[in-house]
mmCIF file of C-alpha atoms in Angstrom:
data_model
loop_
_atom_site.group_PDB
_atom_site.id
_atom_site.type_symbol
_atom_site.label_atom_id
_atom_site.label_comp_id
_atom_site.label_asym_id
_atom_site.label_seq_id
_atom_site.Cartn_x
_atom_site.Cartn_y
_atom_site.Cartn_z
ATOM 1 C CA MET R 1 -21.153 17.764 -5.634
ATOM 2 C CA SER R 2 -19.022 20.580 -6.750
ATOM 3 C CA GLU R 3 -16.857 20.448 -9.548
ATOM 4 C CA HIS R 4 -14.780 20.903 -7.764
ATOM 5 C CA ASP R 5 -14.815 17.409 -6.020
ATOM 6 C CA ARG R 6 -14.723 15.775 -8.958
ATOM 7 C CA ARG R 7 -11.532 17.163 -9.860
ATOM 8 C CA PRO R 8 -9.318 14.183 -9.663
ATOM 9 C CA VAL R 9 -6.727 13.994 -6.083
ATOM 10 C CA ALA R 10 -2.906 16.306 -6.365
ATOM 11 C CA ILE R 11 -0.173 14.615 -5.470
ATOM 12 C CA LEU R 12 3.395 16.077 -6.444
ATOM 13 C CA VAL R 13 6.033 14.030 -6.741
ATOM 14 C CA VAL R 14 9.699 15.715 -5.764
ATOM 15 C CA ASP R 15 12.664 13.485 -6.917
ATOM 16 C CA ARG R 16 16.209 14.088 -8.282
ATOM 17 C CA GLU R 17 16.395 11.111 -10.615
ATOM 18 C CA ARG R 18 13.403 12.972 -13.826
ATOM 19 C CA VAL R 19 12.983 9.254 -14.353
ATOM 20 C CA ILE R 20 11.743 8.414 -11.004
ATOM 21 C CA ARG R 21 9.686 11.210 -11.429
ATOM 22 C CA MET R 22 8.569 11.033 -14.612
ATOM 23 C CA VAL R 23 7.812 7.138 -13.471
ATOM 24 C CA THR R 24 5.737 8.222 -10.664
ATOM 25 C CA THR R 25 3.757 10.745 -12.401
ATOM 26 C CA ASP R 26 2.829 8.347 -15.460
ATOM 27 C CA LEU R 27 1.637 5.523 -12.652
ATOM 28 C CA LEU R 28 -0.192 7.727 -10.816
ATOM 29 C CA GLU R 29 -1.830 9.463 -13.447
ATOM 30 C CA ASP R 30 -2.861 6.002 -14.640
ATOM 31 C CA ALA R 31 -4.896 4.936 -10.984
ATOM 32 C CA GLY R 32 -6.599 8.175 -11.403
ATOM 33 C CA PHE R 33 -4.636 11.317 -9.658
ATOM 34 C CA ARG R 34 -3.495 14.408 -10.812
ATOM 35 C CA ALA R 35 0.539 14.286 -10.356
ATOM 36 C CA ILE R 36 2.476 17.205 -10.642
ATOM 37 C CA GLU R 37 6.147 17.349 -10.996
ATOM 38 C CA ALA R 38 9.175 18.966 -8.845
ATOM 39 C CA HIS R 39 13.167 18.694 -9.192
ATOM 40 C CA ASP R 40 13.951 20.115 -5.331
ATOM 41 C CA ALA R 41 12.591 21.460 -2.377
ATOM 42 C CA ARG R 42 12.344 25.510 -4.221
ATOM 43 C CA GLU R 43 10.420 24.113 -7.017
ATOM 44 C CA ALA R 44 8.270 22.282 -5.352
ATOM 45 C CA LEU R 45 7.408 24.914 -2.813
ATOM 46 C CA ASP R 46 6.553 26.772 -5.218
ATOM 47 C CA LEU R 47 4.748 24.953 -7.298
ATOM 48 C CA LEU R 48 2.240 24.267 -3.481
ATOM 49 C CA GLU R 49 2.384 27.772 -3.527
ATOM 50 C CA ARG R 50 0.731 27.947 -6.280
ATOM 51 C CA HIS R 51 -1.450 24.591 -6.507
ATOM 52 C CA ARG R 52 -3.482 24.803 -3.842
ATOM 53 C CA ASP R 53 -5.305 21.513 -3.990
ATOM 54 C CA VAL R 54 -2.273 18.856 -3.421
ATOM 55 C CA ARG R 55 -3.081 17.106 -0.686
ATOM 56 C CA LEU R 56 -0.147 14.461 -0.718
ATOM 57 C CA LEU R 57 3.417 14.837 -1.068
ATOM 58 C CA ILE R 58 5.590 12.129 -2.235
ATOM 59 C CA THR R 59 9.492 13.312 -1.955
ATOM 60 C CA GLY R 60 13.099 11.433 -2.372
ATOM 61 C CA HIS R 61 15.305 11.564 0.619
ATOM 62 C CA THR R 62 17.827 13.347 -1.245
ATOM 63 C CA LEU R 63 17.185 16.309 -3.055
ATOM 64 C CA PRO R 64 19.146 18.704 -5.169
ATOM 65 C CA GLY R 65 20.735 22.209 -3.285
ATOM 66 C CA HIS R 66 20.496 22.864 0.293
ATOM 67 C CA THR R 67 16.997 21.370 1.109
ATOM 68 C CA ASP R 68 16.870 18.259 1.832
ATOM 69 C CA GLY R 69 13.986 15.984 1.453
ATOM 70 C CA ILE R 70 13.977 15.511 5.140
ATOM 71 C CA ARG R 71 13.370 19.192 5.630
ATOM 72 C CA LEU R 72 11.388 19.273 2.670
ATOM 73 C CA ALA R 73 9.196 17.165 4.458
ATOM 74 C CA HIS R 74 8.835 19.509 7.584
ATOM 75 C CA LEU R 75 8.216 22.599 5.602
ATOM 76 C CA VAL R 76 5.174 21.613 3.603
ATOM 77 C CA HIS R 77 4.449 19.588 7.176
ATOM 78 C CA THR R 78 3.996 22.422 9.482
ATOM 79 C CA ARG R 79 3.141 25.466 6.644
ATOM 80 C CA TRP R 80 0.937 22.865 4.993
ATOM 81 C CA PRO R 81 -0.145 20.628 7.797
ATOM 82 C CA ALA R 82 -3.743 19.520 5.841
ATOM 83 C CA ILE R 83 -0.734 17.915 3.239
ATOM 84 C CA ARG R 84 0.277 14.208 3.702
ATOM 85 C CA ILE R 85 3.208 13.003 3.416
ATOM 86 C CA ILE R 86 5.486 9.774 1.727
ATOM 87 C CA VAL R 87 9.996 10.365 2.063
ATOM 88 C CA THR R 88 11.718 7.597 0.193
ATOM 89 C CA SER R 89 14.210 6.187 0.376
ATOM 90 C CA GLY R 90 17.577 4.053 -0.475
ATOM 91 C CA GLY R 91 19.919 4.245 1.989
ATOM 92 C CA MET R 92 20.119 6.273 5.932
ATOM 93 C CA SER R 93 18.239 3.872 8.452
ATOM 94 C CA ARG R 94 17.476 6.894 11.011
ATOM 95 C CA THR R 95 15.301 8.910 7.983
ATOM 96 C CA GLU R 96 12.174 7.103 10.059
ATOM 97 C CA ASP R 97 12.541 8.548 13.513
ATOM 98 C CA GLU R 98 12.865 12.053 11.307
ATOM 99 C CA LEU R 99 9.911 12.332 9.597
ATOM 100 C CA PRO R 100 7.789 15.398 10.615
ATOM 101 C CA LEU R 101 4.401 13.156 12.712
ATOM 102 C CA GLY R 102 2.340 11.585 10.247
ATOM 103 C CA ALA R 103 4.378 11.367 7.547
ATOM 104 C CA ARG R 104 5.504 7.856 5.965
ATOM 105 C CA LEU R 105 8.603 6.384 4.932
ATOM 106 C CA ILE R 106 8.912 3.776 1.855
ATOM 107 C CA ARG R 107 12.427 2.404 0.820
ATOM 108 C CA LYS R 108 13.613 1.720 -2.344
ATOM 109 C CA PRO R 109 13.366 0.190 -4.329
ATOM 110 C CA TYR R 110 9.506 -0.153 -3.604
ATOM 111 C CA GLN R 111 7.249 -1.665 -5.494
ATOM 112 C CA PHE R 112 4.776 0.934 -7.117
ATOM 113 C CA ASP R 113 1.886 -1.026 -5.608
ATOM 114 C CA ASP R 114 3.186 -0.626 -2.438
ATOM 115 C CA LEU R 115 3.411 2.880 -3.019
ATOM 116 C CA LEU R 116 -0.649 2.914 -4.012
ATOM 117 C CA ARG R 117 -1.315 1.159 -0.906
ATOM 118 C CA GLU R 118 0.319 4.024 0.956
ATOM 119 C CA VAL R 119 -0.886 6.943 -0.986
ATOM 120 C CA GLU R 120 -4.331 5.392 -0.566
ATOM 121 C CA SER R 121 -3.873 4.494 3.205
ATOM 122 C CA LEU R 122 -3.148 8.420 3.760
ATOM 123 C CA LEU R 123 -5.543 9.873 1.461
ATOM 124 C CA GLY R 124 -8.658 7.326 2.790
ATOM 125 C CA GLN R 125 -9.289 6.291 -0.857
ATOM 126 C CA SER R 126 -9.072 2.415 -0.089
ATOM 127 C CA ASP R 127 -10.605 -0.336 -3.491
ATOM 128 C CA GLU R 128 -11.941 -2.381 -0.167
ATOM 129 C CA PRO R 129 -15.436 -2.134 0.294
ATOM 130 C CA ASP R 130 -16.723 -0.244 3.610
ATOM 131 C CA GLN R 131 -17.012 -2.353 6.719
ATOM 132 C CA GLY R 132 -20.555 -0.772 7.366
ATOM 133 C CA ALA R 133 -22.796 -1.788 10.076
ATOM 134 C CA PRO R 134 -23.988 -5.301 10.128
ATOM 135 C CA VAL R 135 -26.455 -6.671 7.963
ATOM 136 C CA LEU R 136 -27.355 -9.258 10.911
ATOM 137 C CA PRO R 137 -27.200 -8.009 14.444
ATOM 138 C CA GLU R 138 -24.366 -10.204 15.541
ATOM 139 C CA SER R 139 -27.099 -12.574 17.773
ATOM 140 C CA ILE R 140 -28.562 -13.841 15.029
ATOM 141 C CA GLY R 141 -26.187 -16.543 13.343
ATOM 142 C CA LEU R 142 -26.434 -17.512 9.967
ATOM 143 C CA GLN R 143 -27.559 -20.619 9.061
ATOM 144 C CA THR R 144 -25.048 -22.870 7.042
ATOM 145 C CA PRO R 145 -26.110 -25.347 4.295
ATOM 146 C CA LEU R 146 -24.784 -28.350 6.863
ATOM 147 C CA SER R 147 -27.645 -26.877 9.419
ATOM 148 C CA ALA R 148 -30.454 -27.544 6.974
ATOM 149 C CA ALA R 149 -29.151 -31.162 7.098
ATOM 150 C CA SER R 150 -30.154 -31.376 10.296
ATOM 151 C CA GLY R 151 -33.972 -29.360 10.005
ATOM 152 C CA GLY R 152 -32.079 -25.470 9.630
ATOM 153 C CA VAL R 153 -33.370 -23.841 7.117
ATOM 154 C CA ASN R 154 -31.038 -22.977 3.512
ATOM 155 C CA ILE R 155 -30.214 -19.869 2.945
ATOM 156 C CA SER R 156 -26.966 -20.237 1.296
ATOM 157 C CA GLY R 157 -28.879 -19.908 -2.141
ATOM 158 C CA PRO R 158 -31.627 -21.594 -4.705
ATOM 159 C CA THR R 159 -31.843 -24.902 -4.355
ATOM 160 C CA PRO R 160 -31.006 -26.932 -7.860
ATOM 161 C CA GLU R 161 -33.955 -27.928 -10.090
ATOM 162 C CA PRO R 162 -33.682 -31.702 -9.840
ATOM 163 C CA ASP R 163 -32.400 -33.138 -13.275
ATOM 164 C CA LYS R 164 -35.933 -34.374 -16.162
ATOM 165 C CA THR R 165 -34.047 -35.960 -17.905
#
């Protein structure tokens, strides 16, 4: 594993509200990510040019300037197709239909746990263990403790020692 592979995943957070940016970046950093903040689309695009390791964009729908979050999402999707995208919105019902392919919409106000689940889903970094191969072939059923009473083998664990008092 190279030094670059061990660096935390970089996430760009773009929102017009300073407090939302600050809280979101703090929470993402507490979750082990490297968060970068931008106030508007222009600053976001400049940061993406300089930080080639950004893997996820989280942008608010309404941004200052001429480019809103939906347009920014499309620009990023076109220029950097490997970057995953989450758009947050407190209004507009049509927003989800306007997103680029693969982008996700989270409605404000949202719980941080919901945002973190979307982040991990898009980045493929869920805390859930991999399913992997089954320990036994599916055709072999495990015997339960009840099957031991009818002559089966109890594989649920060691039998307790009898009380010797």
